[in-house]
Amino acid sequence: MPAEITIRLVTEMPDTVMKSALGAYVRETREVHVLTYSALQLRGRPLKAPLNRSLYRAVVSHEVAHAIAAVNFKKEPSYLGQEYIAYVTFFSTMESTQRERILRQFPPEENWQVQAPVIYAFNSLEYGTHAYRHFLKAENGKGFLNKVLHGEVLSEFE
């Protein structure tokens, strides 16, 4: 765990973060920025599900997962590796009915990792659904997370 994690609830993202982001971990300042609940409500349904406390908690936990992972990477992490960990956390922390509602919108794909950079670029939430399903498989789980932290999988140049 980092010595401390600063979480800033904001009505808009700082200048260093895309304005469309719901939250962000800023590595340079080691701060988590998350839109307030009311600011997120104004965005409509950016996560393909109605906003409720469960979904909001998942958004916050996604960004906190970035902060925790940042101090555990053994080498410079890829964005795919960072997002894998953050989305596993995101889906693990929300209520099951909400999670299933989102997962149903994106059918499983066995070879999703081949297209992972493209999937992430077009729809990071879809990437997250594939990452979460992948993590749940018995042969992956914590062992795969360890490989991500060591830069052995989901590297930029796979």
mmCIF file of C-alpha atoms in Angstrom:
data_model
loop_
_atom_site.group_PDB
_atom_site.id
_atom_site.type_symbol
_atom_site.label_atom_id
_atom_site.label_comp_id
_atom_site.label_asym_id
_atom_site.label_seq_id
_atom_site.Cartn_x
_atom_site.Cartn_y
_atom_site.Cartn_z
ATOM 1 C CA MET A 1 0.000 0.000 0.000
ATOM 2 C CA PRO A 2 1.173 3.521 -0.608
ATOM 3 C CA ALA A 3 1.925 5.461 2.574
ATOM 4 C CA GLU A 4 -1.142 7.556 1.800
ATOM 5 C CA ILE A 5 -3.682 8.002 -0.955
ATOM 6 C CA THR A 6 -5.161 11.417 -1.596
ATOM 7 C CA ILE A 7 -8.623 11.311 -3.140
ATOM 8 C CA ARG A 8 -9.979 14.564 -4.507
ATOM 9 C CA LEU A 9 -13.680 14.726 -5.346
ATOM 10 C CA VAL A 10 -13.992 17.323 -8.090
ATOM 11 C CA THR A 11 -16.734 18.867 -10.209
ATOM 12 C CA GLU A 12 -14.452 18.742 -13.255
ATOM 13 C CA MET A 13 -11.179 17.045 -14.045
ATOM 14 C CA PRO A 14 -7.925 19.000 -13.647
ATOM 15 C CA ASP A 15 -6.269 20.415 -16.772
ATOM 16 C CA THR A 16 -3.845 17.477 -16.958
ATOM 17 C CA VAL A 17 -6.716 14.984 -17.347
ATOM 18 C CA MET A 18 -9.130 14.526 -20.256
ATOM 19 C CA LYS A 19 -12.321 16.424 -19.516
ATOM 20 C CA SER A 20 -14.394 13.374 -20.489
ATOM 21 C CA ALA A 21 -12.799 11.237 -17.746
ATOM 22 C CA LEU A 22 -14.910 10.189 -14.774
ATOM 23 C CA GLY A 23 -11.833 9.804 -12.626
ATOM 24 C CA ALA A 24 -8.073 9.602 -12.878
ATOM 25 C CA TYR A 25 -4.990 8.665 -10.933
ATOM 26 C CA VAL A 26 -2.311 11.291 -11.525
ATOM 27 C CA ARG A 27 1.005 9.524 -11.033
ATOM 28 C CA GLU A 28 3.063 12.716 -10.853
ATOM 29 C CA THR A 29 1.165 14.033 -7.832
ATOM 30 C CA ARG A 30 0.036 10.626 -6.564
ATOM 31 C CA GLU A 31 -3.533 11.851 -6.349
ATOM 32 C CA VAL A 32 -6.839 10.290 -7.283
ATOM 33 C CA HIS A 33 -9.371 12.655 -8.843
ATOM 34 C CA VAL A 34 -12.983 11.507 -9.141
ATOM 35 C CA LEU A 35 -16.018 13.470 -10.208
ATOM 36 C CA THR A 36 -18.469 14.092 -7.397
ATOM 37 C CA TYR A 37 -21.598 11.975 -7.434
ATOM 38 C CA SER A 38 -23.689 14.922 -8.622
ATOM 39 C CA ALA A 39 -21.193 15.797 -11.382
ATOM 40 C CA LEU A 40 -21.234 12.185 -12.532
ATOM 41 C CA GLN A 41 -25.042 12.227 -12.571
ATOM 42 C CA LEU A 42 -24.877 15.087 -15.077
ATOM 43 C CA ARG A 43 -22.967 12.807 -17.471
ATOM 44 C CA GLY A 44 -26.027 10.596 -17.969
ATOM 45 C CA ARG A 45 -25.078 6.931 -18.365
ATOM 46 C CA PRO A 46 -21.395 6.881 -19.364
ATOM 47 C CA LEU A 47 -20.960 3.430 -17.836
ATOM 48 C CA LYS A 48 -23.905 1.855 -19.638
ATOM 49 C CA ALA A 49 -25.867 1.535 -16.400
ATOM 50 C CA PRO A 50 -27.860 3.856 -14.165
ATOM 51 C CA LEU A 51 -25.689 5.616 -11.623
ATOM 52 C CA ASN A 52 -26.157 4.452 -8.063
ATOM 53 C CA ARG A 53 -23.906 4.223 -5.007
ATOM 54 C CA SER A 54 -22.584 0.817 -6.071
ATOM 55 C CA LEU A 55 -21.456 2.101 -9.449
ATOM 56 C CA TYR A 56 -19.992 5.248 -7.915
ATOM 57 C CA ARG A 57 -18.048 3.146 -5.388
ATOM 58 C CA ALA A 58 -16.705 1.086 -8.301
ATOM 59 C CA VAL A 59 -15.532 4.234 -10.111
ATOM 60 C CA VAL A 60 -13.676 5.404 -7.010
ATOM 61 C CA SER A 61 -12.194 1.949 -6.381
ATOM 62 C CA HIS A 62 -11.002 1.768 -10.012
ATOM 63 C CA GLU A 63 -8.924 4.913 -9.482
ATOM 64 C CA VAL A 64 -7.684 3.851 -6.049
ATOM 65 C CA ALA A 65 -6.592 0.547 -7.615
ATOM 66 C CA HIS A 66 -4.376 2.572 -9.973
ATOM 67 C CA ALA A 67 -2.762 4.256 -6.955
ATOM 68 C CA ILE A 68 -2.136 0.962 -5.173
ATOM 69 C CA ALA A 69 -0.866 -0.791 -8.297
ATOM 70 C CA ALA A 70 1.473 2.104 -9.087
ATOM 71 C CA VAL A 71 3.682 1.314 -6.094
ATOM 72 C CA ASN A 72 3.675 -2.413 -6.899
ATOM 73 C CA PHE A 73 4.743 -2.503 -10.544
ATOM 74 C CA LYS A 74 8.220 -3.982 -10.869
ATOM 75 C CA LYS A 75 8.886 -2.077 -14.096
ATOM 76 C CA GLU A 76 7.170 0.678 -16.048
ATOM 77 C CA PRO A 77 3.613 -0.565 -16.535
ATOM 78 C CA SER A 78 1.696 -0.594 -19.785
ATOM 79 C CA TYR A 79 -1.635 1.166 -19.929
ATOM 80 C CA LEU A 80 -3.261 -2.218 -20.652
ATOM 81 C CA GLY A 81 -1.730 -3.706 -17.518
ATOM 82 C CA GLN A 82 -2.771 -0.746 -15.396
ATOM 83 C CA GLU A 83 -6.324 -0.878 -16.711
ATOM 84 C CA TYR A 84 -6.556 -4.654 -16.293
ATOM 85 C CA ILE A 85 -5.943 -4.292 -12.557
ATOM 86 C CA ALA A 86 -8.204 -1.251 -12.220
ATOM 87 C CA TYR A 87 -11.105 -2.874 -14.088
ATOM 88 C CA VAL A 88 -10.857 -6.114 -12.138
ATOM 89 C CA THR A 89 -11.202 -3.964 -9.040
ATOM 90 C CA PHE A 90 -14.015 -1.941 -10.610
ATOM 91 C CA PHE A 91 -16.166 -4.983 -11.353
ATOM 92 C CA SER A 92 -15.237 -6.771 -8.121
ATOM 93 C CA THR A 93 -16.473 -3.916 -5.957
ATOM 94 C CA MET A 94 -19.902 -3.310 -7.485
ATOM 95 C CA GLU A 95 -23.139 -5.089 -6.680
ATOM 96 C CA SER A 96 -23.655 -8.242 -8.719
ATOM 97 C CA THR A 97 -26.877 -7.080 -10.416
ATOM 98 C CA GLN A 98 -25.158 -3.936 -11.659
ATOM 99 C CA ARG A 99 -22.101 -5.902 -12.779
ATOM 100 C CA GLU A 100 -24.241 -8.394 -14.715
ATOM 101 C CA ARG A 101 -26.160 -5.563 -16.388
ATOM 102 C CA ILE A 102 -22.908 -4.123 -17.734
ATOM 103 C CA LEU A 103 -21.329 -7.477 -18.631
ATOM 104 C CA ARG A 104 -24.391 -8.472 -20.696
ATOM 105 C CA GLN A 105 -23.756 -5.535 -23.015
ATOM 106 C CA PHE A 106 -20.394 -6.940 -24.110
ATOM 107 C CA PRO A 107 -20.326 -10.590 -25.184
ATOM 108 C CA PRO A 108 -17.265 -12.607 -24.147
ATOM 109 C CA GLU A 109 -14.516 -12.984 -26.747
ATOM 110 C CA GLU A 110 -11.931 -15.711 -26.330
ATOM 111 C CA ASN A 111 -9.190 -13.861 -28.218
ATOM 112 C CA TRP A 112 -9.829 -10.429 -26.725
ATOM 113 C CA GLN A 113 -6.155 -9.965 -25.769
ATOM 114 C CA VAL A 114 -5.121 -9.950 -29.433
ATOM 115 C CA GLN A 115 -7.312 -6.903 -29.994
ATOM 116 C CA ALA A 116 -6.903 -5.426 -26.497
ATOM 117 C CA PRO A 117 -5.264 -2.123 -27.564
ATOM 118 C CA VAL A 118 -8.000 -1.490 -30.128
ATOM 119 C CA ILE A 119 -10.796 -2.533 -27.798
ATOM 120 C CA TYR A 120 -9.426 -0.247 -25.091
ATOM 121 C CA ALA A 121 -9.024 2.674 -27.492
ATOM 122 C CA PHE A 122 -12.623 2.435 -28.710
ATOM 123 C CA ASN A 123 -14.326 1.486 -25.454
ATOM 124 C CA SER A 124 -12.383 1.105 -22.236
ATOM 125 C CA LEU A 125 -15.444 -0.319 -20.468
ATOM 126 C CA GLU A 126 -15.593 -3.160 -22.995
ATOM 127 C CA TYR A 127 -11.902 -3.824 -22.345
ATOM 128 C CA GLY A 128 -12.761 -3.923 -18.654
ATOM 129 C CA THR A 129 -15.456 -6.559 -19.147
ATOM 130 C CA HIS A 130 -13.013 -8.825 -20.959
ATOM 131 C CA ALA A 131 -10.334 -8.258 -18.314
ATOM 132 C CA TYR A 132 -12.755 -9.101 -15.506
ATOM 133 C CA ARG A 133 -14.000 -12.284 -17.179
ATOM 134 C CA HIS A 134 -10.406 -13.286 -17.891
ATOM 135 C CA PHE A 135 -9.439 -12.724 -14.255
ATOM 136 C CA LEU A 136 -12.290 -14.954 -13.054
ATOM 137 C CA LYS A 137 -10.969 -17.992 -14.914
ATOM 138 C CA ALA A 138 -9.297 -20.424 -12.508
ATOM 139 C CA GLU A 139 -6.037 -20.458 -14.469
ATOM 140 C CA ASN A 140 -5.674 -16.670 -14.260
ATOM 141 C CA GLY A 141 -6.702 -14.800 -11.101
ATOM 142 C CA LYS A 142 -3.994 -13.643 -8.727
ATOM 143 C CA GLY A 143 -1.265 -15.394 -10.705
ATOM 144 C CA PHE A 144 -2.085 -13.346 -13.784
ATOM 145 C CA LEU A 145 -2.189 -10.144 -11.711
ATOM 146 C CA ASN A 146 1.305 -10.949 -10.489
ATOM 147 C CA LYS A 147 2.469 -11.342 -14.087
ATOM 148 C CA VAL A 148 0.922 -7.966 -14.936
ATOM 149 C CA LEU A 149 2.783 -6.350 -12.021
ATOM 150 C CA HIS A 150 6.044 -7.881 -13.251
ATOM 151 C CA GLY A 151 5.454 -6.713 -16.830
ATOM 152 C CA GLU A 152 5.306 -10.267 -18.158
ATOM 153 C CA VAL A 153 1.877 -9.903 -19.792
ATOM 154 C CA LEU A 154 -0.197 -7.099 -21.290
ATOM 155 C CA SER A 155 2.919 -5.222 -22.265
ATOM 156 C CA GLU A 156 2.695 -2.549 -24.945
ATOM 157 C CA PHE A 157 4.499 -4.639 -27.536
ATOM 158 C CA GLU A 158 2.909 -8.085 -27.251
#
